Coordinates of C-alpha atoms in Angstrom, one line a residue:
Chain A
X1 CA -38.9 -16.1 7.6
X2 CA -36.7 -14.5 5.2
X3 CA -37.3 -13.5 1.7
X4 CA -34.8 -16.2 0.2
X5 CA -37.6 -18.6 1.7
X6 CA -40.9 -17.4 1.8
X7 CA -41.3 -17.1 -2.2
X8 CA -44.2 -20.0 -2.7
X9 CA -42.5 -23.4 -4.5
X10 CA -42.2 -23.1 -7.7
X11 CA -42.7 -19.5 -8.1
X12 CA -39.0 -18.4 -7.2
X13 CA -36.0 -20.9 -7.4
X14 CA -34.5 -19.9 -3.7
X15 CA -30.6 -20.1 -5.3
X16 CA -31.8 -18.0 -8.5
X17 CA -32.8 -15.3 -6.5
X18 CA -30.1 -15.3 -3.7
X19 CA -27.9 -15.3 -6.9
X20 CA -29.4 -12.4 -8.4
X21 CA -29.5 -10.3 -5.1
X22 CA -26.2 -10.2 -4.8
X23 CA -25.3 -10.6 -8.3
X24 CA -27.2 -6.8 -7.9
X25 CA -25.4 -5.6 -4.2
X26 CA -22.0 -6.8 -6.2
X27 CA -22.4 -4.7 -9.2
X28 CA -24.1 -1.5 -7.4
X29 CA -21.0 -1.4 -5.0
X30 CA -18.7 -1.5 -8.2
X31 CA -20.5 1.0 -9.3
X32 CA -20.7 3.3 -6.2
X33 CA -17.1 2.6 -5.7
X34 CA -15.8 3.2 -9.4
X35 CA -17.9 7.1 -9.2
X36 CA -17.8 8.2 -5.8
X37 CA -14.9 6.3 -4.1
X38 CA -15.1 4.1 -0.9
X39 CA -15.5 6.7 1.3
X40 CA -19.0 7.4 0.0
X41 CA -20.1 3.7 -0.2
X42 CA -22.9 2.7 2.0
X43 CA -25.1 0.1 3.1
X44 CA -28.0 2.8 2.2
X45 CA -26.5 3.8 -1.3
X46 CA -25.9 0.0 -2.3
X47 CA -29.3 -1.0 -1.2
X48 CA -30.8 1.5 -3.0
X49 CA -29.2 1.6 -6.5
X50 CA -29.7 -2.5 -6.6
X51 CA -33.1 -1.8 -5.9
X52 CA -32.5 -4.5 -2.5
X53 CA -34.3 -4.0 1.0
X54 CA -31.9 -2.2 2.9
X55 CA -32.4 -4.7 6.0
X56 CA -31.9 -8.0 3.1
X57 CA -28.0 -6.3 2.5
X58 CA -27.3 -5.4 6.8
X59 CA -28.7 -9.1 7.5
X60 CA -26.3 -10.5 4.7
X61 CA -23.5 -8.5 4.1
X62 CA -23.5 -6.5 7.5
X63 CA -21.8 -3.4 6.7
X64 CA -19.2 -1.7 4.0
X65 CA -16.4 -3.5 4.6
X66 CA -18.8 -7.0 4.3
X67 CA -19.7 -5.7 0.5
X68 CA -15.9 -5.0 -0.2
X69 CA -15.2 -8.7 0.8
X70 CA -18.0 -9.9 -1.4
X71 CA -16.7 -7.7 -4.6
X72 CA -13.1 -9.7 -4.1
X73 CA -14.8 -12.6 -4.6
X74 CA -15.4 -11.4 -8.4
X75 CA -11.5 -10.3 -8.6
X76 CA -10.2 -13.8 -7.4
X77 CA -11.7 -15.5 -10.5
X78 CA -8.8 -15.4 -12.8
X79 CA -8.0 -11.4 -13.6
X80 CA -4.3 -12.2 -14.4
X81 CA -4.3 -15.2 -16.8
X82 CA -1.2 -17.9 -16.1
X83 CA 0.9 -18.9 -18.9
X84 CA 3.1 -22.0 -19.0
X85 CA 5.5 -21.2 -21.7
X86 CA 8.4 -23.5 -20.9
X87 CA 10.6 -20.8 -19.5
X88 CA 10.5 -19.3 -15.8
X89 CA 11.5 -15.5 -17.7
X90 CA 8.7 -15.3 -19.8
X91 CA 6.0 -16.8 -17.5
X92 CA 7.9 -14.4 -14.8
X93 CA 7.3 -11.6 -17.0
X94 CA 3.8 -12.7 -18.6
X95 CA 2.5 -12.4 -15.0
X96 CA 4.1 -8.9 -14.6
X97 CA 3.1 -7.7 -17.2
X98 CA -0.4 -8.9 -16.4
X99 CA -0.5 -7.2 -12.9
X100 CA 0.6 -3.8 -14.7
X101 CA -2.3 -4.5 -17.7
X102 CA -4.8 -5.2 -14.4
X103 CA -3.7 -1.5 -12.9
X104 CA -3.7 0.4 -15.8
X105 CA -6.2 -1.0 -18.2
X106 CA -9.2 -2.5 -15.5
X107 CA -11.6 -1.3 -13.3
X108 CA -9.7 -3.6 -10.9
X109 CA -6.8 -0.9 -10.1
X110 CA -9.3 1.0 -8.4
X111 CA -11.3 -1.6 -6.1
X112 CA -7.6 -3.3 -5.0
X113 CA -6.9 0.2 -4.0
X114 CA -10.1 0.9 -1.9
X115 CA -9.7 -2.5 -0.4
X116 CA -6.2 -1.5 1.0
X117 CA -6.9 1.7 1.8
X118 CA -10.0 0.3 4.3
X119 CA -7.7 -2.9 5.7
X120 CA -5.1 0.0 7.3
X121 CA -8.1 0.4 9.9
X122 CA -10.2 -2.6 9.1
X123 CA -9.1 -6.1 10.6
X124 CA -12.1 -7.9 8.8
X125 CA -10.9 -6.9 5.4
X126 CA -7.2 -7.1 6.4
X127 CA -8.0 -10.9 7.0
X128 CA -10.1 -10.9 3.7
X129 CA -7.1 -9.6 1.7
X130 CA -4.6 -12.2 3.6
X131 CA -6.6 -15.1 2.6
X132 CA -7.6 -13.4 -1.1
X133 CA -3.8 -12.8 -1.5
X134 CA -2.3 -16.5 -0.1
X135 CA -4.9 -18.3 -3.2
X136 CA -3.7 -16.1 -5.3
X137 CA 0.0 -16.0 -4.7
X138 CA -0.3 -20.0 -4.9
X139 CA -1.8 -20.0 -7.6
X140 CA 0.6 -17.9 -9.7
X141 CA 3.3 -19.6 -7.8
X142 CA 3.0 -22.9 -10.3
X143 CA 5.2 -21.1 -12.7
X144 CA 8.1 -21.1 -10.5
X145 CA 7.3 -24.6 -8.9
X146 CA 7.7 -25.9 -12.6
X147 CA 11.2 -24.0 -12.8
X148 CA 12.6 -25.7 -9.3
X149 CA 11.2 -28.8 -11.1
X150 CA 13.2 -28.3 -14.4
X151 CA 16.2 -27.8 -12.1
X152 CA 16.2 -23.9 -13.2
X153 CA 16.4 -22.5 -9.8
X154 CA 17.5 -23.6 -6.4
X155 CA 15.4 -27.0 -5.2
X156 CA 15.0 -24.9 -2.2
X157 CA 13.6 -22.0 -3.3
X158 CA 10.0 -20.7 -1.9
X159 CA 8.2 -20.2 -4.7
X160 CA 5.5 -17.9 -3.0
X161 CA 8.4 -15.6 -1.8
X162 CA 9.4 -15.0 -5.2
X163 CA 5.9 -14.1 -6.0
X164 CA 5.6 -11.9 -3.5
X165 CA 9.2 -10.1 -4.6
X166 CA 7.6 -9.8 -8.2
X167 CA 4.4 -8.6 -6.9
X168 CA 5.7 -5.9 -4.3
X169 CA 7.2 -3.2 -7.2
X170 CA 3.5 -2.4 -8.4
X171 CA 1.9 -1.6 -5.0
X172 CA 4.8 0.3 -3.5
X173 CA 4.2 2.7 -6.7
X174 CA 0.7 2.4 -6.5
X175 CA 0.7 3.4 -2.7
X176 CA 3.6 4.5 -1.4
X177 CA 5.7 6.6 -4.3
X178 CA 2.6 7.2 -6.5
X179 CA 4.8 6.5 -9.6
X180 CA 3.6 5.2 -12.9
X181 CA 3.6 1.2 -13.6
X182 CA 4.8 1.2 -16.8
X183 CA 6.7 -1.7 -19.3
X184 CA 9.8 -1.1 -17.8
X185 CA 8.8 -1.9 -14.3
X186 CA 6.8 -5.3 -15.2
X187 CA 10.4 -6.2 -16.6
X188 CA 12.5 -5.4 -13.5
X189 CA 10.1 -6.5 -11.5
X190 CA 10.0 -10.2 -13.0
X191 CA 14.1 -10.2 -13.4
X192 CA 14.5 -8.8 -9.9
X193 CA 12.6 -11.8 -8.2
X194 CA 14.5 -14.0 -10.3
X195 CA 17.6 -12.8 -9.8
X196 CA 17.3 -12.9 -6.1
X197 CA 15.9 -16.8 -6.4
X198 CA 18.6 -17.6 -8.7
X199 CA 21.1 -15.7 -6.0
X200 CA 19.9 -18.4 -3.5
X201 CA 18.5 -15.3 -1.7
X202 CA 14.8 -16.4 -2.0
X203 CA 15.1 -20.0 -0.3
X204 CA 12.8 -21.6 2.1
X205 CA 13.3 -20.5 5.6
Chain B
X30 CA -5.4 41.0 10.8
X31 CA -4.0 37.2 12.0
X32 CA -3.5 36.4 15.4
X33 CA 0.4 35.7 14.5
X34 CA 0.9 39.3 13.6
X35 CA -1.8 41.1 16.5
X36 CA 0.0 40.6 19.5
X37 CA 2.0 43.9 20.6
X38 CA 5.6 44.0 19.5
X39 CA 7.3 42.4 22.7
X40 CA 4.7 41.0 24.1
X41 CA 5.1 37.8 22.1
X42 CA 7.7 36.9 19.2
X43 CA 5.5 36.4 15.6
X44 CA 8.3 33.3 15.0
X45 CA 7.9 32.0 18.4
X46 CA 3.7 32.0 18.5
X47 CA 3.4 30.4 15.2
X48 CA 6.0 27.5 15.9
X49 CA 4.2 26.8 19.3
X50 CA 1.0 26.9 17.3
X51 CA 2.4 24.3 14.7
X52 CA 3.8 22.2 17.6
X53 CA -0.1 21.7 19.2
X54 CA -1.2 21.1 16.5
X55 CA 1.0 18.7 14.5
X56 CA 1.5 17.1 18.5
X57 CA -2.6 16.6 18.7
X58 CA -2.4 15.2 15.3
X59 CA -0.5 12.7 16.2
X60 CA -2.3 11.9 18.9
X61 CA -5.4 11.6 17.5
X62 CA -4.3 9.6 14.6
X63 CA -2.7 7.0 17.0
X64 CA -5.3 6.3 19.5
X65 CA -8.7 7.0 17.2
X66 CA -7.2 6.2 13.4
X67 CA -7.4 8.8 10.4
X68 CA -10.8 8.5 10.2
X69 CA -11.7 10.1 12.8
X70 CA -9.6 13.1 12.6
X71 CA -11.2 16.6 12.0
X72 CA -10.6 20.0 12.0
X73 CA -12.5 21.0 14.9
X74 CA -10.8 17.7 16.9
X75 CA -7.3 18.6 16.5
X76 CA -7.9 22.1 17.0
X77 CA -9.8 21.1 20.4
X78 CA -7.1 18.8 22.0
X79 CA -4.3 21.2 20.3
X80 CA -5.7 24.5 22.4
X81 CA -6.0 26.6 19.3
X82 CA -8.4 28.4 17.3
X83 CA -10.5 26.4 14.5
X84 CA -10.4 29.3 11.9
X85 CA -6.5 29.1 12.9
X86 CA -6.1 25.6 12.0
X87 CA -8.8 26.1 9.5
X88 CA -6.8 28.6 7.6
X89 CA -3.2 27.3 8.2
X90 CA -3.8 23.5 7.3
X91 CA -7.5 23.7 5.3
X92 CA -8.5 19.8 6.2
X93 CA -7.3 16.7 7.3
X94 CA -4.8 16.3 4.2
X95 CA -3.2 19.4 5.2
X96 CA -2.2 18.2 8.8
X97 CA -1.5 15.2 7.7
X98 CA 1.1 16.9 5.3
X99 CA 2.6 19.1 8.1
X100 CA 3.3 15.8 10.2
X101 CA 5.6 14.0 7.3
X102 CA 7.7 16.7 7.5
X103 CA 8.2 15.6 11.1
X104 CA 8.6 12.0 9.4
X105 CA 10.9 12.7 7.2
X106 CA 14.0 14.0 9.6
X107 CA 15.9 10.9 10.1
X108 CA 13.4 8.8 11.3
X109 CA 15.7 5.8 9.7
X110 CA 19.8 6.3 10.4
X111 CA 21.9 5.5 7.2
X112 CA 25.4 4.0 7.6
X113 CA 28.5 4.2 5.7
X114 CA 30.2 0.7 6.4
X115 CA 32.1 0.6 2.9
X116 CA 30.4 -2.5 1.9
X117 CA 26.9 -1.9 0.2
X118 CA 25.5 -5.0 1.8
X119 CA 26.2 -4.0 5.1
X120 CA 24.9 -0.8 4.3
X121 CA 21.2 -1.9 2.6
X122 CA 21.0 -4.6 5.2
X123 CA 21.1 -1.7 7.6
X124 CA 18.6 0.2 5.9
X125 CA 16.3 -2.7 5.7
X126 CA 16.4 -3.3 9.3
X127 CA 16.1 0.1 9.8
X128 CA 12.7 -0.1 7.8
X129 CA 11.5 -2.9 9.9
X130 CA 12.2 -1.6 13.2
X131 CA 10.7 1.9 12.3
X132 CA 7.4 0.2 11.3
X133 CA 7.6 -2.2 14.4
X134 CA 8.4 -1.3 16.8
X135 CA 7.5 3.3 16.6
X136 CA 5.2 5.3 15.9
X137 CA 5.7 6.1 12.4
X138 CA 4.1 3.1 11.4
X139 CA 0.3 3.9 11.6
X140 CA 1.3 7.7 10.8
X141 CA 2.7 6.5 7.2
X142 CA 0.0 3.8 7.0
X143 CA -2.5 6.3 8.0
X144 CA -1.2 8.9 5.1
X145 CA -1.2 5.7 2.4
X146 CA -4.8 5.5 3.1
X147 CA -5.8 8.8 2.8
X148 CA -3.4 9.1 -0.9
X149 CA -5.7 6.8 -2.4
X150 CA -8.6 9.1 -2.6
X151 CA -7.0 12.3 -1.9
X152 CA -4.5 14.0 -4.4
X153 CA -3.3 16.1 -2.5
X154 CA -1.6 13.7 0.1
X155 CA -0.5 11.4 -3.0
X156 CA 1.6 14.5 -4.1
X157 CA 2.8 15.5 -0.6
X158 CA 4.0 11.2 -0.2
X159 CA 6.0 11.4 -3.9
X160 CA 7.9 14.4 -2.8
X161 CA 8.5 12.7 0.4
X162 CA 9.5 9.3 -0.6
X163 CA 11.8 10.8 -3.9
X164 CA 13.9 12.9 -1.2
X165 CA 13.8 9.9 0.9
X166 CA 14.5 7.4 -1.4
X167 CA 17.5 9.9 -3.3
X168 CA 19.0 10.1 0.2
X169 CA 18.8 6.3 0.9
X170 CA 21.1 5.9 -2.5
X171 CA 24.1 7.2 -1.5
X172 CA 25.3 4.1 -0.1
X173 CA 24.6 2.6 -3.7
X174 CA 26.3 5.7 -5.8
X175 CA 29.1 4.6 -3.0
X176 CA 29.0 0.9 -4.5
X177 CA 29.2 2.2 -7.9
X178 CA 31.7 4.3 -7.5
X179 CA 33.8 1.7 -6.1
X180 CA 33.2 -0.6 -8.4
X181 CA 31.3 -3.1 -7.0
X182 CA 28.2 -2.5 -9.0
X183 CA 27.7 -2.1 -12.8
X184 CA 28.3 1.5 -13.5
X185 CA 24.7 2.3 -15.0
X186 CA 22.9 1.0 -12.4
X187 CA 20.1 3.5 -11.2
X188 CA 20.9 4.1 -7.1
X189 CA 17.2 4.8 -6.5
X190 CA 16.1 2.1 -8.7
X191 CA 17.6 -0.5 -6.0
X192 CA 16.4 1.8 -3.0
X193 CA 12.6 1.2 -4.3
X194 CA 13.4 -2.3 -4.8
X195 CA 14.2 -3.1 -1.5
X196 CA 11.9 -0.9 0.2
X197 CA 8.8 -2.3 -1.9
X198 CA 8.5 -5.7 0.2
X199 CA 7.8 -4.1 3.0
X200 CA 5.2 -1.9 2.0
X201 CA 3.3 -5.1 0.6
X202 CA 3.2 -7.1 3.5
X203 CA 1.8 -4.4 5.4
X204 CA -0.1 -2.6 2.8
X205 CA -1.2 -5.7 0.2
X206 CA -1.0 -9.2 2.4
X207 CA -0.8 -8.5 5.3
X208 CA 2.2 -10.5 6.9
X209 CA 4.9 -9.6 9.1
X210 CA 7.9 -7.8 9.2
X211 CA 10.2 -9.9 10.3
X212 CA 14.7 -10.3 10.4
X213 CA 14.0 -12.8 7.4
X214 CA 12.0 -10.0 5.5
X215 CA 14.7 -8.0 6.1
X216 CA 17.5 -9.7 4.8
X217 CA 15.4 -11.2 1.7
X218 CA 14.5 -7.6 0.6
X219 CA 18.5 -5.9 1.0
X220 CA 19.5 -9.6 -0.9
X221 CA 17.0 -9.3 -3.5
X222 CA 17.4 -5.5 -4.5
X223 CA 21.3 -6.2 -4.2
X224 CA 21.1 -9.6 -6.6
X225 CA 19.0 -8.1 -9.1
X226 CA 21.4 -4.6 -9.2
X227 CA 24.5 -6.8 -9.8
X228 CA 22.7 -8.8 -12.6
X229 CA 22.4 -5.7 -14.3
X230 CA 18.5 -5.6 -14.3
X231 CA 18.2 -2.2 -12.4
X232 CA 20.0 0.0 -15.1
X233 CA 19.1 3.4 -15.7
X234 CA 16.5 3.7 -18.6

């Protein structure tokens, strides 16, 4: 019997404490993650700094990669907040500007990068961060669904595609050059994937 | 007294010992970081398969980091071949087919993904990836000075600027989402960086 069920009725609402267990495991990986980096994370460490039986986190979450997975669960709910201002620019560059705020300004910049860093060699959270990135990418992909609407860009752009373009500025620096994200990249960022959908270069294949 | 400088003069060339040295060992690097991952690279591994002293490699290199380091400079000879065809979309949509086909269908795709990894925790490899990728991405934007010079893009347009532009899709989708590199990835990211350099949206600062 596991501990979710064996609390007597009445005594322990089941949900409530599956809830708090790994509203705990969430926040101690944060934690561990945010001081030590994801290279010391554990399924030891976690367990013991959310006060959880270490065999309650293996039987749930498995192993690191299964807590990284469950902490992107928290960062799919809504970091970057969607505008709809009327114009594909400004909700171009309202997004932009929101993925730089997100990198610079949150706790976020540094979980994103641990996540990456463990899909090079990690299919499970390579699949994780597929799936996390498709919702999201959708999602923020309203804004230039509205301007294909309006007639402002080509009916047959992909809107997703010029979500990725947007998108792909910040992580390059991030990763690959290890150059600041600053103002002026959130702005060439946003007119660069609009240019190129404007171009016709950005259409549905 | 080193090993490099012990031997007796004629008996073996300084030059000739430590280049062969460097060759095992950046050689067992790389062969270790393809078939096992980063890892699981040490010290005492490389040192093992390479046929040299630890304290050698111990001293030389320090850690991982350091051996990673010595293999970008293997990386960054002309691993991608740049072409002068006298029309700058010819010549990015070369270089982005270049990009695809190094990571692909060579090596140098787990080596790089390998070393992105590591620079997220590690600032030592984040500085040694900067230096690589500026030089890089400085030589890649010759064909775009090229452009300007001719006339065919606005003269204040910044030549690296475009170069990161078109190389930051790729680096996404392998890094960030996870999705192929494909022809149509290729042709999208040398349309996009060119589109948004002739709207004028990549002008120097």
């Amino acid at each position: 019997m596991s501990p979710e069920t064996s609390a007597l009725p009445g005594t322990v609402r089941p949900r409530g404490r599956t809830e708090r267990v790994r509203q705990a495991v969430t926040d101690a990986t944060r934690t561990l993650l945010l001081e030590q980096g994801y290279r010391e994370l554990s399924v030891e460490r976690v367990a013991e700094v959310a006060g959880v039986a270490k065999s309650t986190v293996y039987r749930r979450w498995r192993d690191t990669a299964g807590l990284l997975l469950e902490l992107m669960t928290e960062l799919s709910t809504g970091e970057i907040p969607l505008v709809d201002t009327g114009s594909v620019e400004e909700d171009l560059l309202s997004l932009a500007r929101g993925i730089a705020h997100v990198y610079t300004e949150t706790n976020a910049g540094p979980m994103v990068l641990a996540l990456i860093a463990e899909s090079v060699q990690n299919e499970r959270v390579a699949d994780g961060l597929r799936e996390f990135w498709h919702h999201r990418n959708d999602r923020a992909a309203e804004s230039v669904r509205r301007a294909i609407e309006r007639g402002d860009l080509p009916a047959d752009t992909d809107p997703v595609e010029v979500i990725r373009m947007l998108g792909a500025p910040f992580y390059y620096r991030m990763l690959v050059t290890h150059e600041p994200l600053d103002d002026d990249l959130a702005r060439r960022a946003a007119a660069t994937a609009l240019a190129a959908a404007r171009a016709g270069d950005l259409r549905k294949r």
